[in-house]
Coordinates of N, CA and C in Angstrom, one line a residue:
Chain M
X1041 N 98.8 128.9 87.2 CA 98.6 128.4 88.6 C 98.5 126.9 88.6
X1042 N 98.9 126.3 89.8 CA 98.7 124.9 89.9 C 97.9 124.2 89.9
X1043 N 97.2 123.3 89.6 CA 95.9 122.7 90.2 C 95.8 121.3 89.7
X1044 N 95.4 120.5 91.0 CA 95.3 119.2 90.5 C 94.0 118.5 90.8
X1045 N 93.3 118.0 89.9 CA 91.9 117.4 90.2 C 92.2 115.6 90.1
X1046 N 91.3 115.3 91.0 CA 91.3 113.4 91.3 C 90.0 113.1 90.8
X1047 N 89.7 113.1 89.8 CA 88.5 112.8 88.9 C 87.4 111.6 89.9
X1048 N 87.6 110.7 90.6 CA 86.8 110.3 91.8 C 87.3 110.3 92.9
X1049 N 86.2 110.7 93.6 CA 86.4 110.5 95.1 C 86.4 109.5 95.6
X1050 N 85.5 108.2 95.4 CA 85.5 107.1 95.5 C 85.6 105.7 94.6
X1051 N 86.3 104.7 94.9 CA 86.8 104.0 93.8 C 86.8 102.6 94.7
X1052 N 86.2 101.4 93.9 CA 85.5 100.1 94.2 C 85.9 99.3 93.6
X1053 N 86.9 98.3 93.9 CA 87.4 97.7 92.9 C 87.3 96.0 94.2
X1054 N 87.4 94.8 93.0 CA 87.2 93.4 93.8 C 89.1 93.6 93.7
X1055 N 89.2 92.2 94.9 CA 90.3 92.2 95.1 C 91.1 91.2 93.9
X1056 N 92.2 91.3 93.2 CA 92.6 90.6 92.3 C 92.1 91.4 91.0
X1057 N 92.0 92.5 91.0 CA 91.2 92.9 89.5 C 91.9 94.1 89.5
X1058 N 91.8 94.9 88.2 CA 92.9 96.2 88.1 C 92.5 97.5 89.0
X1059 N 93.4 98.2 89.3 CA 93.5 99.6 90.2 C 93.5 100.8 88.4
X1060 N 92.6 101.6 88.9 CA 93.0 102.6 88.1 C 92.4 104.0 88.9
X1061 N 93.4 104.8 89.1 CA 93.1 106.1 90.1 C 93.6 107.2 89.4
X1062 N 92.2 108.3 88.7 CA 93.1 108.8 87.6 C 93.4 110.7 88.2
X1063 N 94.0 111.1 88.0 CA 94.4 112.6 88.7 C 95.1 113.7 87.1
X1064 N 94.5 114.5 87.0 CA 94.9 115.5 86.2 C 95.4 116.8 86.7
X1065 N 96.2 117.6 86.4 CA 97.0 118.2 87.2 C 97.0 119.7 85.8
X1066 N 97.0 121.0 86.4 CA 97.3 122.2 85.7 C 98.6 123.0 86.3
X1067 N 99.6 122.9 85.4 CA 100.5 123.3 85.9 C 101.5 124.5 84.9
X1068 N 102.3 125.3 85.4 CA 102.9 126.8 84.6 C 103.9 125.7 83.6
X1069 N 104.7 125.3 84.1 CA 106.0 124.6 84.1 C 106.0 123.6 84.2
X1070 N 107.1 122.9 83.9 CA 107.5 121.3 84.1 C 107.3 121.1 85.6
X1071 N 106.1 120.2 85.7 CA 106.1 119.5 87.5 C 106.9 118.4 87.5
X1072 N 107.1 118.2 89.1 CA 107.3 117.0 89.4 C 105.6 116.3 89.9
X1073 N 105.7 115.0 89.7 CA 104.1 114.7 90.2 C 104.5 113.8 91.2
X1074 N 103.7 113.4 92.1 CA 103.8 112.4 92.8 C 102.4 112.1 93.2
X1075 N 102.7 110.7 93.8 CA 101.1 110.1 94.5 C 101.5 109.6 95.7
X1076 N 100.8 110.0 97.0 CA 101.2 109.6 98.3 C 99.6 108.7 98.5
X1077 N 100.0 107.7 99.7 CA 98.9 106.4 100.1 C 98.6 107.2 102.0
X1078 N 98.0 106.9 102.2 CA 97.6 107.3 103.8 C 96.6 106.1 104.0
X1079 N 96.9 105.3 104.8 CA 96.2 104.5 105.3 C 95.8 105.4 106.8
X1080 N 94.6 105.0 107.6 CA 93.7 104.9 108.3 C 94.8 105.3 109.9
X1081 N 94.8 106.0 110.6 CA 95.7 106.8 111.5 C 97.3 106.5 111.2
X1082 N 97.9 106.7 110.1 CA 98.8 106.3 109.5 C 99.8 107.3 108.7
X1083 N 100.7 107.6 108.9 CA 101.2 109.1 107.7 C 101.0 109.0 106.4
X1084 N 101.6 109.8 105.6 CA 101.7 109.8 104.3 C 102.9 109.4 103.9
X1085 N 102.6 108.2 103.0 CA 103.6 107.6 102.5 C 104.2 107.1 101.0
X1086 N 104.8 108.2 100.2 CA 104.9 108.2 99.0 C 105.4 107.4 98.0
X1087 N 104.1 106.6 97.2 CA 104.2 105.3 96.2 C 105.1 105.6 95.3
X1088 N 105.2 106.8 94.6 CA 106.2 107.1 93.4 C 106.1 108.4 93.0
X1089 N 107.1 109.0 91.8 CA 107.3 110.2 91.6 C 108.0 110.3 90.2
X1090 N 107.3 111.7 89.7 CA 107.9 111.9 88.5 C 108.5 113.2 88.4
X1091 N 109.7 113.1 87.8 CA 110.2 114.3 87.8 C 111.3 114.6 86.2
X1092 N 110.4 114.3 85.7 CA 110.4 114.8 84.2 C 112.0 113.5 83.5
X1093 N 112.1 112.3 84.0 CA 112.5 110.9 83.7 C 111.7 110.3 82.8
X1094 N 111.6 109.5 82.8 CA 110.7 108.3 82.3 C 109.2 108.4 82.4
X1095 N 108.5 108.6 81.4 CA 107.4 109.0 81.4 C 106.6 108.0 82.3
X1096 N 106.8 106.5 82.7 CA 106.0 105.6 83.0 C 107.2 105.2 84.1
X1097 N 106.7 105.6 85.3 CA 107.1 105.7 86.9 C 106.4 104.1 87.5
X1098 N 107.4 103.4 87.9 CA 107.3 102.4 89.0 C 107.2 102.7 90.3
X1099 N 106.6 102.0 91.3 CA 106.4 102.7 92.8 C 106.8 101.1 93.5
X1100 N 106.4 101.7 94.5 CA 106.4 100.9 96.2 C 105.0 99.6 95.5
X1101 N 105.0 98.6 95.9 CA 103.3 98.0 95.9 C 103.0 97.6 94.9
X1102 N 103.8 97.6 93.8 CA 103.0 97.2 92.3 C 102.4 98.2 91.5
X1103 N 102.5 99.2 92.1 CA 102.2 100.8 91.4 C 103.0 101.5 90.3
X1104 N 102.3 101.7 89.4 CA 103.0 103.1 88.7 C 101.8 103.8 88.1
X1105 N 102.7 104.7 87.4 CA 101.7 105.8 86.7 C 102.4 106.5 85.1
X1106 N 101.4 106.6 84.8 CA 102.4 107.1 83.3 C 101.7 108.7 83.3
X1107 N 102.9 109.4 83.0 CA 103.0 111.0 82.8 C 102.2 111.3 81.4
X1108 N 101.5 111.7 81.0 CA 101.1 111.9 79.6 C 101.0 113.6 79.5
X1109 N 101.9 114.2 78.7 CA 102.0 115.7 79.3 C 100.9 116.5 78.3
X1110 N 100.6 115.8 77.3 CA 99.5 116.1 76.1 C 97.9 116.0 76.8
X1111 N 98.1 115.4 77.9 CA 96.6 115.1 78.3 C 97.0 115.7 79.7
X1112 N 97.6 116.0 80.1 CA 98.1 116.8 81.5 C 97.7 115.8 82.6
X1113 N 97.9 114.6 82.4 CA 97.6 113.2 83.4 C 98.6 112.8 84.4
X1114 N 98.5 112.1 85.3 CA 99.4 111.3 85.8 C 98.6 110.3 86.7
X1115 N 97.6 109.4 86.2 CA 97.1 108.4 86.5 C 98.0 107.0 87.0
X1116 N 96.8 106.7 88.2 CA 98.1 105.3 88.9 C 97.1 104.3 89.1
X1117 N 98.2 103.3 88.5 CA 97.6 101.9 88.4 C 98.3 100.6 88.8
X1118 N 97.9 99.4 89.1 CA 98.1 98.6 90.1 C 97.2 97.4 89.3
X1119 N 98.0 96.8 88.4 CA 97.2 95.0 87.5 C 96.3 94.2 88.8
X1120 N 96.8 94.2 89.8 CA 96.1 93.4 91.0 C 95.7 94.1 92.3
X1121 N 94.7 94.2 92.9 CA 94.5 95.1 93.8 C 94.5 94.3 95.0
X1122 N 94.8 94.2 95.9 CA 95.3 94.0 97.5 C 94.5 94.0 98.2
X1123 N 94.3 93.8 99.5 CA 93.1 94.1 100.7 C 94.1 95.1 101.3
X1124 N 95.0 95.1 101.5 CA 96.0 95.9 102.1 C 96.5 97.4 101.1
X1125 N 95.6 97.3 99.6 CA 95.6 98.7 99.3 C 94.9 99.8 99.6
X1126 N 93.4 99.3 100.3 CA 92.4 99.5 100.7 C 93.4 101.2 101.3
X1127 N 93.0 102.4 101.2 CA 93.6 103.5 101.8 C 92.8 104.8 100.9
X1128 N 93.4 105.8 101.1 CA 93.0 107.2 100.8 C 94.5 107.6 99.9
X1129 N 94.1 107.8 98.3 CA 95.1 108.4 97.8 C 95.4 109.5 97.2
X1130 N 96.3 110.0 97.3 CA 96.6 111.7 97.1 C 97.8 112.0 95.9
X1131 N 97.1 112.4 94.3 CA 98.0 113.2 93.7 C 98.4 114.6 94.0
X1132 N 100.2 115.0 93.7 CA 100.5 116.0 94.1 C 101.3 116.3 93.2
X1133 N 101.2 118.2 92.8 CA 102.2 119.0 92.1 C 102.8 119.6 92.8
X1134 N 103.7 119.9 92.3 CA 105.4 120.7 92.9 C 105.9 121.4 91.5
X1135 N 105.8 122.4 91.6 CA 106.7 123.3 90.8 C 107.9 124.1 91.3
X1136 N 109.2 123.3 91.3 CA 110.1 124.3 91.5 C 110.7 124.0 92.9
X1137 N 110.0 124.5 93.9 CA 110.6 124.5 95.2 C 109.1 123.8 95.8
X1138 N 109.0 123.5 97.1 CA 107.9 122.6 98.0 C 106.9 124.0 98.5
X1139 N 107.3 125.2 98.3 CA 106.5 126.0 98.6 C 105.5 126.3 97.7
X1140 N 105.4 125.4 96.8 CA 103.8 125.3 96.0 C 103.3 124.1 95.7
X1141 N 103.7 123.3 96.5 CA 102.8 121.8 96.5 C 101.8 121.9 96.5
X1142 N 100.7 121.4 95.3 CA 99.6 121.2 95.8 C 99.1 119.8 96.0
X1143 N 98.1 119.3 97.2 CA 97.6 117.9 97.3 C 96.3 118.0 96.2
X1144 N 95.9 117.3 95.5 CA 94.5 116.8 95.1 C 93.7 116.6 96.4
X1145 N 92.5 116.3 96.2 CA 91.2 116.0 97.5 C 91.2 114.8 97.6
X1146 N 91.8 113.6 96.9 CA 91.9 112.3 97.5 C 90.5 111.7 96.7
X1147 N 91.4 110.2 96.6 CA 90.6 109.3 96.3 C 90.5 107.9 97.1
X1148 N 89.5 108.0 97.6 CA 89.4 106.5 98.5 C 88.7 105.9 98.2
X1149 N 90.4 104.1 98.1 CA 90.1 103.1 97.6 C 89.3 102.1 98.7
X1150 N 88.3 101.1 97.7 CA 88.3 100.2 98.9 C 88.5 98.7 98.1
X1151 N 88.8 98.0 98.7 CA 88.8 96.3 97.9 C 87.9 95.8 98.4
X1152 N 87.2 95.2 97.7 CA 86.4 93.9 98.0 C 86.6 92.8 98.1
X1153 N 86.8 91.8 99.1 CA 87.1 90.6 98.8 C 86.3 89.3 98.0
Chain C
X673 N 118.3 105.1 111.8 CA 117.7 106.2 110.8 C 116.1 106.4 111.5
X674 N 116.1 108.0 112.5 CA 114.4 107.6 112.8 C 113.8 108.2 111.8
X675 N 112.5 108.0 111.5 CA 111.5 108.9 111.0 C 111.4 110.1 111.6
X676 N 110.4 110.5 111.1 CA 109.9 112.0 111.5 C 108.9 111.7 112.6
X677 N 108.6 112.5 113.5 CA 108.4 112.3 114.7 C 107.3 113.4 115.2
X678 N 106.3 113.4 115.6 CA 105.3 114.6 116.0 C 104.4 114.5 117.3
X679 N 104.8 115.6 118.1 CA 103.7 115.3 119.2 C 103.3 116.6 119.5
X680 N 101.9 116.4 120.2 CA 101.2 115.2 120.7 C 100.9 114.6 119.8
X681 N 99.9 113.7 119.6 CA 99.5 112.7 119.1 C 97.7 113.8 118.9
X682 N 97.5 113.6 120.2 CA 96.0 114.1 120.1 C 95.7 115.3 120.6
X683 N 95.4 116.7 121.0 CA 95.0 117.6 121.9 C 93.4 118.3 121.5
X684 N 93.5 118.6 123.0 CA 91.7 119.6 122.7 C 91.9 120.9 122.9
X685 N 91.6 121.6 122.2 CA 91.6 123.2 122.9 C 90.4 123.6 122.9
X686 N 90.1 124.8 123.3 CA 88.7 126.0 123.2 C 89.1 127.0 122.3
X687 N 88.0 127.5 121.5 CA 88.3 128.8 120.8 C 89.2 129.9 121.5
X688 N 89.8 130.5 121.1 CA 90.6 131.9 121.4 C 91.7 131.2 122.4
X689 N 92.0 130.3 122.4 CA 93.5 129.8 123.3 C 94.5 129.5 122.1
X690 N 95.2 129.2 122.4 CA 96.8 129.4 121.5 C 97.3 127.5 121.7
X691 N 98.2 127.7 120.8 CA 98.8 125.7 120.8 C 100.0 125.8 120.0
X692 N 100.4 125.1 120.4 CA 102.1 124.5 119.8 C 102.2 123.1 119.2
X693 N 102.3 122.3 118.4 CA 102.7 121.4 117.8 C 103.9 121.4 117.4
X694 N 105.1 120.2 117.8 CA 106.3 119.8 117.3 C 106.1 118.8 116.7
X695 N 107.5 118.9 116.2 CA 107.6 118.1 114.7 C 109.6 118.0 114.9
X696 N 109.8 116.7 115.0 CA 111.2 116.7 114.7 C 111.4 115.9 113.7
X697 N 112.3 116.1 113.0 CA 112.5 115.9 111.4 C 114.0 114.4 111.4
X698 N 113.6 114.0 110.3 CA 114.3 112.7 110.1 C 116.1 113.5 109.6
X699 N 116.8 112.0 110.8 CA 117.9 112.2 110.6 C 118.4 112.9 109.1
X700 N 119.1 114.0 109.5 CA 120.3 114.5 108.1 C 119.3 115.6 107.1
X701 N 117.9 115.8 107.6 CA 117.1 116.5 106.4 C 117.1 118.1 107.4
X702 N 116.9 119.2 106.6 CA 117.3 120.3 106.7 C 116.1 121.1 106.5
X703 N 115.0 120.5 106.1 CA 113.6 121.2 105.5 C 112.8 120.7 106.0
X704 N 112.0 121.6 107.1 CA 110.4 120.9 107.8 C 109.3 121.9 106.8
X705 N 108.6 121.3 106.4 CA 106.9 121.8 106.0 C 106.2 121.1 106.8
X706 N 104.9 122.1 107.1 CA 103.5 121.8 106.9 C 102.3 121.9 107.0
X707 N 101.7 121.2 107.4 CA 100.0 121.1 106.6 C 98.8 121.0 107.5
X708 N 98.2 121.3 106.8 CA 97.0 121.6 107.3 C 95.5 120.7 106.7
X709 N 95.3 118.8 107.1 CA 94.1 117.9 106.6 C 93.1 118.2 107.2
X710 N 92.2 119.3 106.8 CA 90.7 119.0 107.6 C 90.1 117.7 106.6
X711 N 89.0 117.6 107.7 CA 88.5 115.7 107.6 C 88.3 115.9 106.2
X712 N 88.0 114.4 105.5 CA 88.1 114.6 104.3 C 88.5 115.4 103.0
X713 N 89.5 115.9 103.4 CA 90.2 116.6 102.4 C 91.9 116.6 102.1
X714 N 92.3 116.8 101.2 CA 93.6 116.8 100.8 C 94.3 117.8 101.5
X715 N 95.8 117.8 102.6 CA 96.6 118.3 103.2 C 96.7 119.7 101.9
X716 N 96.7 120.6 102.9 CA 96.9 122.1 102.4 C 98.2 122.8 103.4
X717 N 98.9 123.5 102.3 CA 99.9 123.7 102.2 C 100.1 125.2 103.4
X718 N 101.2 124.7 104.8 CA 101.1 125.7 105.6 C 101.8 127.1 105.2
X719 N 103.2 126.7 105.4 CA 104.3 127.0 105.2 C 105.5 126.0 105.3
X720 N 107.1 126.4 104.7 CA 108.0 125.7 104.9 C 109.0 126.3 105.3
X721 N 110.5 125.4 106.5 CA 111.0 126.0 106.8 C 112.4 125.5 106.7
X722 N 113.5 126.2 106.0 CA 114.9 125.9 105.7 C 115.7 126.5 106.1
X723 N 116.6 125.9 107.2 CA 117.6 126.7 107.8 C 117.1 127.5 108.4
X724 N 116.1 127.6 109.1 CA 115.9 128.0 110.3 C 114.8 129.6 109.8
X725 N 114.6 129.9 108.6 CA 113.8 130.9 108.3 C 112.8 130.4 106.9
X726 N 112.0 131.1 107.2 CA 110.1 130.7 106.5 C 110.7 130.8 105.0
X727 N 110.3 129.8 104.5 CA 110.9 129.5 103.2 C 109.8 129.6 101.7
X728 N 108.7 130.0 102.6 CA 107.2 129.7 101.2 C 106.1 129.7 102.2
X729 N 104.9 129.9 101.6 CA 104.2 130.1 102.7 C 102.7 130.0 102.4
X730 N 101.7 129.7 102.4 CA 100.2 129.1 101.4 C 99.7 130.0 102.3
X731 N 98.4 129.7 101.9 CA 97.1 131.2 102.5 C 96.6 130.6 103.5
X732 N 97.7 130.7 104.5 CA 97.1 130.7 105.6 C 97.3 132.1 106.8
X733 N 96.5 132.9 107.3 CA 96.5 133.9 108.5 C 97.8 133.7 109.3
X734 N 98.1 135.0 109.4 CA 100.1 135.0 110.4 C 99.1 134.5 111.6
X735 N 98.1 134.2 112.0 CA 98.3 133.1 113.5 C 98.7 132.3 113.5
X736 N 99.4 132.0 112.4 CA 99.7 130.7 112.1 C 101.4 130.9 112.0
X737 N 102.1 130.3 112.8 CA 103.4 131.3 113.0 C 104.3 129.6 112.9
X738 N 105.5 130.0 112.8 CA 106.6 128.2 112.8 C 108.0 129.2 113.6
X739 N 108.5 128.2 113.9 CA 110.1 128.2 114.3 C 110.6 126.6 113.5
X740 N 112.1 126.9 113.3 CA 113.0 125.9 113.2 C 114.3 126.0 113.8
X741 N 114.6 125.1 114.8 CA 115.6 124.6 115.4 C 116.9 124.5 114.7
X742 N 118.5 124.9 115.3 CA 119.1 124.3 114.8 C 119.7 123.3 114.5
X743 N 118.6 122.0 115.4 CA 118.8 120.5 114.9 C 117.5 120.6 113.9
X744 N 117.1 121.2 113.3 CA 116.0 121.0 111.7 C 114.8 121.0 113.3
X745 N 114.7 120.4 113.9 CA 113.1 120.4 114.5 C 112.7 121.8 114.4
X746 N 110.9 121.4 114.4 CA 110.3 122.7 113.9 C 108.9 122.6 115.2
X747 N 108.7 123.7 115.4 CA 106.8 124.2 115.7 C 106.5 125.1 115.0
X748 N 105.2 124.5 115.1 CA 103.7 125.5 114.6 C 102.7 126.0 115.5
X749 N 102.7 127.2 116.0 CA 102.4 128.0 116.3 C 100.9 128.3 116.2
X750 N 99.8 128.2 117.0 CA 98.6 128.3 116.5 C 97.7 129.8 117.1
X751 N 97.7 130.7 117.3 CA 97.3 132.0 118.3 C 95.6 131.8 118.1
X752 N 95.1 132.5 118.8 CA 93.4 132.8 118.8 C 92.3 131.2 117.9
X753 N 92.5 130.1 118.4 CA 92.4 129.4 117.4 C 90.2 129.2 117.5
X754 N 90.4 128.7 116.1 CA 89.2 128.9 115.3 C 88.2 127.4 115.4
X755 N 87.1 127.5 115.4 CA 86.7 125.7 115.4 C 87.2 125.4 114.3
X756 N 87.5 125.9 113.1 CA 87.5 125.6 111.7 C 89.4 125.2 111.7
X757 N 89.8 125.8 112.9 CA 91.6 124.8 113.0 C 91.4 123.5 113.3
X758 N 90.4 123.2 113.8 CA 90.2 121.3 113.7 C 90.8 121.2 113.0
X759 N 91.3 119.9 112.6 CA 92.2 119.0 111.7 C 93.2 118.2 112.1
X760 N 94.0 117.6 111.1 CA 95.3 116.8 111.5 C 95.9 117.4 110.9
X761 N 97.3 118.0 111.3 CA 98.5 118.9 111.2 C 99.4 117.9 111.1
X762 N 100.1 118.1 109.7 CA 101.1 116.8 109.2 C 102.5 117.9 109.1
X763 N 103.3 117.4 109.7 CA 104.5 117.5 109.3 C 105.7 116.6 108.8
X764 N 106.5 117.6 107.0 CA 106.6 116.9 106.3 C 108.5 116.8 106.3
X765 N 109.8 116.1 106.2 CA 110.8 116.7 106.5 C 112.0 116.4 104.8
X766 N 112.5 117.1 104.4 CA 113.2 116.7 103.7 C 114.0 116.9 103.7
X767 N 115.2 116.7 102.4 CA 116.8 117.1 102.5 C 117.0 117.9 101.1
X768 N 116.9 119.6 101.4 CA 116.3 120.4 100.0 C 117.7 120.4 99.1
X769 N 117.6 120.0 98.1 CA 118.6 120.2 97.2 C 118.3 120.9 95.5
X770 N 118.1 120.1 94.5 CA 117.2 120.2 93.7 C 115.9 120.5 94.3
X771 N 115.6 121.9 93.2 CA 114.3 122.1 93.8 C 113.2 121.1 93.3
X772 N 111.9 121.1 93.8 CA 111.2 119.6 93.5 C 111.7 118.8 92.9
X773 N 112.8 118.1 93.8 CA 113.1 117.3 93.3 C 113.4 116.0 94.5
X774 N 112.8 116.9 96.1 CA 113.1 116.0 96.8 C 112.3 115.5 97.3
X775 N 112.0 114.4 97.9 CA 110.9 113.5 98.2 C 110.7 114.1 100.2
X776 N 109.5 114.2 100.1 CA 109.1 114.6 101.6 C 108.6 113.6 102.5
X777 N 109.2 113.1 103.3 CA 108.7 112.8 104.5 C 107.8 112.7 105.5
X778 N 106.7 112.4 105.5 CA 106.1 112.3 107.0 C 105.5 112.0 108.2
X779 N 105.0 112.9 108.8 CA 105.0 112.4 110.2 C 103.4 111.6 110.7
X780 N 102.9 111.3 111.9 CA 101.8 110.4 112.0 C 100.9 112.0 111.8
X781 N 100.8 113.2 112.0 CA 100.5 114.2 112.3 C 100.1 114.2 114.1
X782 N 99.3 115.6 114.1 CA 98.6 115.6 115.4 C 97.2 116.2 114.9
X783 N 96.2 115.8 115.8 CA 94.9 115.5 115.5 C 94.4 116.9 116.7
X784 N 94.2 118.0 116.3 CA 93.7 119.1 117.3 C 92.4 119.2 116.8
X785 N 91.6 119.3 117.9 CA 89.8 119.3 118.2 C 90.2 120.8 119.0
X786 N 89.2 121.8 118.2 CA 88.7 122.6 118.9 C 87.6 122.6 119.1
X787 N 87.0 123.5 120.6 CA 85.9 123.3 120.9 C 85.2 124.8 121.5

C-alpha cells in the first residue's frame, strides 16, 4: 500500500540559508513522486516530479529533490530560501494511474527575514 | 490557454442539505479528479473522472457522487452533508496518457462551511 510521511510539520528557516523538506514515501511499485507548493488562498501548484528519470529532479524556484530508492526518500531542497517561499508543502505518490495518489500532511515553511 | 477554473469560490450549507461544486478543466485535458483538504491537512483523494465515467475512487461514502461533461467539465455532488464535509474541495485536471505519468492541474478550490 502507499504511504507517504513529511517527517515535519513545521520548518524555520532565515531567509538566504538552505531549504531542506524531507518526505519518505511506502510504495508496491515504481512511483512517480512529486512535490506540490500551495501558498495561502492559492491552488496547488507543482515544483517538480519524478518519474523514474534522473534520480536528482530540478523544479520551478530553485528546487529539486533527489529520489533515493534505498532509503525510500524524495527530499526537497532549495540552497537559498526566499520570503516568497514561505507556503505549505505537499509530497505525493502515484502509482500507475491518479486513482491512488496519495498527498503527505504537509509541511509548513516559514522564512525569516 | 485558461487554467482550471472552480466555482463558487465560497458557500455555507446546514447539515442534511445537498451541494454541487463545478470544476471546468483546462483547455485540451480529458481527466478531472478530486479532493477533499480539511484544514490542516493534506488533500485526500475523492474520485476521478475520464471520458465521462468514474475512473478510481478513495474512501469516500457514494454521497459523494461526480458527473463529467463532454467538454471534460466535471461536478461533485455532495447529498445529506456532514459538519465534518467542511473543507476546501480542489479540483485537479489533466491530459491522461501514460499512466502516472501526467502532471495534474489545479483549481483555487471551493471553501464549503457547514453548519
Amino acid at each position: 500500500a502507499q504511504s507517504v510521511t513529511q517527517l515535519d510539520s513545521h520548518v524555520s528557516v532565515s531567509e538566504g540559508t538552505p531549504v531542506l523538506l524531507r518526505c519518505n514515501y511506502s510504495s508496491s511499485y515504481s512511483p512517480s513522486l512529486f512535490w506540490y507548493v500551495q501558498h495561502p488562498n492559492k491552488g496547488l501548484q507543482l515544483l517538480l516530479k519524478y518519474t523514474s528519470a534522473a534520480t536528482l529532479v530540478k523544479g520551478i524556484n530553485g528546487f529539486e529533490a533527489e529520489f533515493k530508492k534505498s532509503e525510500t526518500s524524495f527530499h526537497l531542497t532549495k540552497p537559498s530560501a526566499h520570503m516568497s517561499d514561505a507556503a505549505e508543502y505537499f509530497c505525493v505518490v502515484s502509482e500507475g494511474s491518479y486513482d491512488k495518489v496519495i498527498f503527505g500532511p504537509g509541511t509548513s515553511l516559514s522564512v525569516i527575514p | 490557454e485558461t487554467g482550471v477554473t472552480q466555482s463558487p469560490t465560497h458557500l455555507i450549507k446546514t447539515r442534511g442539505q445537498q451541494v454541487t461544486l463545478r470544476c471546468s478543466s483546462q483547455s485540451g485535458h480529458n481527466t478531472v479528479s478530486w479532493y477533499q483538504q480539511a484544514l490542516g491537512q493534506g488533500p485526500q483523494f475523492i474520485f476521478q473522472y475520464y471520458r465521462e465515467e468514474e475512473n478510481g475512487r478513495g474512501n469516500f461514502p457514494p454521497r459523494f457522487s461526480g458527473l463529467q461533461f463532454p467538454n471534460y467539465s466535471s461536478e461533485l455532488n455532495v447529498n445529506a452533508l456532514e459538519l465534518d464535509d467542511s473543507a476546501l474541495y480542489l479540483c485537479a485536471s489533466s491530459l491522461k496518457g501514460l499512466a502516472g505519468d501526467n502532471e495534474q492541474f489545479f483549481g483555487p478550490g471551493t471553501r464549503l462551511t457547514v453548519l
